[in-house]
Amino acid sequence: MSLCPGYHQVNAFGPDDDYEEEEVIFYVTLELGNVEPALIPSCDSYQLVGLDTPTPFLQLAGTVLKGRHETLLGTELLFRGA
C-alpha cells in the first residue's frame, strides 16, 4: 500500500553500483607574507591543520603560522614546472 499513487515503499536500497563516485580535488594557495625566507627551504616537512575552519594553521619546522581565508576576485592560475 502506498501513501502516494504511483510510488511504492522501499525497505532496502540495492548496491551503489549504479552511482559513480566523483573525485573532488581542492588546491590550496598559501600566501606566506613576511616569513623568514631561510625558513622555507630548510623545512623538509610541513603540516596544514584546520583548512575547513575559519583559522587554519601551517606548521613549518618549529614555527606555527595562523592563517585566514580570503575570497579572491577573478581567476587564479597555477603553473607547475617540469
PDB file of C-alpha atoms in Angstrom:
ATOM      1  CA  MET A   1       0.000   0.000   0.000  1.00  0.00           C
ATOM      2  CA  SER A   2       1.309   3.481  -0.844  1.00  0.00           C
ATOM      3  CA  LEU A   3       0.522   6.889   0.537  1.00  0.00           C
ATOM      4  CA  CYS A   4       1.005   8.448  -2.890  1.00  0.00           C
ATOM      5  CA  PRO A   5      -0.387   6.831  -6.052  1.00  0.00           C
ATOM      6  CA  GLY A   6       2.359   5.655  -8.411  1.00  0.00           C
ATOM      7  CA  TYR A   7       5.007   5.296  -5.670  1.00  0.00           C
ATOM      8  CA  HIS A   8       5.870   2.316  -3.506  1.00  0.00           C
ATOM      9  CA  GLN A   9       7.711   1.853  -0.229  1.00  0.00           C
ATOM     10  CA  VAL A  10      11.336   0.689  -0.417  1.00  0.00           C
ATOM     11  CA  ASN A  11      12.519  -1.386   2.541  1.00  0.00           C
ATOM     12  CA  ALA A  12      16.162  -1.548   1.451  1.00  0.00           C
ATOM     13  CA  PHE A  13      18.307   0.032  -1.220  1.00  0.00           C
ATOM     14  CA  GLY A  14      20.338  -2.053  -3.654  1.00  0.00           C
ATOM     15  CA  PRO A  15      24.091  -1.822  -4.187  1.00  0.00           C
ATOM     16  CA  ASP A  16      25.609   1.516  -5.198  1.00  0.00           C
ATOM     17  CA  ASP A  17      26.912   0.102  -8.490  1.00  0.00           C
ATOM     18  CA  ASP A  18      24.630   2.440 -10.396  1.00  0.00           C
ATOM     19  CA  TYR A  19      26.284   5.509  -8.892  1.00  0.00           C
ATOM     20  CA  GLU A  20      29.708   6.822  -9.746  1.00  0.00           C
ATOM     21  CA  GLU A  21      31.873   8.496  -7.140  1.00  0.00           C
ATOM     22  CA  GLU A  22      33.364  11.689  -8.419  1.00  0.00           C
ATOM     23  CA  GLU A  23      36.751  12.604  -7.019  1.00  0.00           C
ATOM     24  CA  VAL A  24      36.892  16.221  -5.906  1.00  0.00           C
ATOM     25  CA  ILE A  25      40.289  17.920  -5.808  1.00  0.00           C
ATOM     26  CA  PHE A  26      40.895  21.180  -3.993  1.00  0.00           C
ATOM     27  CA  TYR A  27      44.029  23.276  -4.457  1.00  0.00           C
ATOM     28  CA  VAL A  28      45.225  25.492  -1.646  1.00  0.00           C
ATOM     29  CA  THR A  29      47.269  28.603  -2.364  1.00  0.00           C
ATOM     30  CA  LEU A  30      49.350  29.889   0.515  1.00  0.00           C
ATOM     31  CA  GLU A  31      50.461  33.496   0.743  1.00  0.00           C
ATOM     32  CA  LEU A  32      53.100  33.456   3.468  1.00  0.00           C
ATOM     33  CA  GLY A  33      53.697  37.195   3.636  1.00  0.00           C
ATOM     34  CA  ASN A  34      56.704  38.194   5.790  1.00  0.00           C
ATOM     35  CA  VAL A  35      58.019  34.744   6.667  1.00  0.00           C
ATOM     36  CA  GLU A  36      61.783  34.454   7.108  1.00  0.00           C
ATOM     37  CA  PRO A  37      62.993  33.299   3.638  1.00  0.00           C
ATOM     38  CA  ALA A  38      65.584  30.949   5.163  1.00  0.00           C
ATOM     39  CA  LEU A  39      62.821  29.048   6.994  1.00  0.00           C
ATOM     40  CA  ILE A  40      61.067  27.650   3.933  1.00  0.00           C
ATOM     41  CA  PRO A  41      63.963  25.853   2.168  1.00  0.00           C
ATOM     42  CA  SER A  42      65.192  24.425   5.491  1.00  0.00           C
ATOM     43  CA  CYS A  43      61.869  22.662   6.153  1.00  0.00           C
ATOM     44  CA  ASP A  44      61.672  19.084   4.954  1.00  0.00           C
ATOM     45  CA  SER A  45      58.047  18.746   6.063  1.00  0.00           C
ATOM     46  CA  TYR A  46      55.050  20.872   6.842  1.00  0.00           C
ATOM     47  CA  GLN A  47      51.627  20.350   8.359  1.00  0.00           C
ATOM     48  CA  LEU A  48      48.357  22.071   7.454  1.00  0.00           C
ATOM     49  CA  VAL A  49      45.716  21.896  10.181  1.00  0.00           C
ATOM     50  CA  GLY A  50      42.118  23.090  10.100  1.00  0.00           C
ATOM     51  CA  LEU A  51      41.763  24.021   6.442  1.00  0.00           C
ATOM     52  CA  ASP A  52      37.995  23.690   6.825  1.00  0.00           C
ATOM     53  CA  THR A  53      37.900  26.086   9.787  1.00  0.00           C
ATOM     54  CA  PRO A  54      37.970  29.922   9.843  1.00  0.00           C
ATOM     55  CA  THR A  55      41.525  29.861  11.254  1.00  0.00           C
ATOM     56  CA  PRO A  56      43.766  27.287   9.569  1.00  0.00           C
ATOM     57  CA  PHE A  57      47.315  26.711  10.810  1.00  0.00           C
ATOM     58  CA  LEU A  58      50.549  25.934   8.959  1.00  0.00           C
ATOM     59  CA  GLN A  59      53.474  24.392  10.814  1.00  0.00           C
ATOM     60  CA  LEU A  60      56.926  24.783   9.257  1.00  0.00           C
ATOM     61  CA  ALA A  61      59.563  23.036  11.342  1.00  0.00           C
ATOM     62  CA  GLY A  62      59.011  24.545  14.824  1.00  0.00           C
ATOM     63  CA  THR A  63      57.171  27.643  13.594  1.00  0.00           C
ATOM     64  CA  VAL A  64      53.349  27.721  13.653  1.00  0.00           C
ATOM     65  CA  LEU A  65      51.582  30.267  11.452  1.00  0.00           C
ATOM     66  CA  LYS A  66      47.915  31.209  11.906  1.00  0.00           C
ATOM     67  CA  GLY A  67      46.019  31.845   8.687  1.00  0.00           C
ATOM     68  CA  ARG A  68      42.741  33.141   7.377  1.00  0.00           C
ATOM     69  CA  HIS A  69      40.623  32.504   4.304  1.00  0.00           C
ATOM     70  CA  GLU A  70      40.253  35.207   1.685  1.00  0.00           C
ATOM     71  CA  THR A  71      37.911  35.113  -1.286  1.00  0.00           C
ATOM     72  CA  LEU A  72      39.718  36.060  -4.462  1.00  0.00           C
ATOM     73  CA  LEU A  73      38.220  38.149  -7.219  1.00  0.00           C
ATOM     74  CA  GLY A  74      38.717  36.765 -10.687  1.00  0.00           C
ATOM     75  CA  THR A  75      40.674  33.648 -11.567  1.00  0.00           C
ATOM     76  CA  GLU A  76      43.863  32.302 -10.085  1.00  0.00           C
ATOM     77  CA  LEU A  77      46.222  30.381 -12.372  1.00  0.00           C
ATOM     78  CA  LEU A  78      48.753  27.874 -11.101  1.00  0.00           C
ATOM     79  CA  PHE A  79      51.745  26.806 -13.196  1.00  0.00           C
ATOM     80  CA  ARG A  80      53.854  23.774 -12.427  1.00  0.00           C
ATOM     81  CA  GLY A  81      57.386  23.437 -13.700  1.00  0.00           C
ATOM     82  CA  ALA A  82      58.602  20.314 -15.438  1.00  0.00           C
TER      83      ALA A  82
END
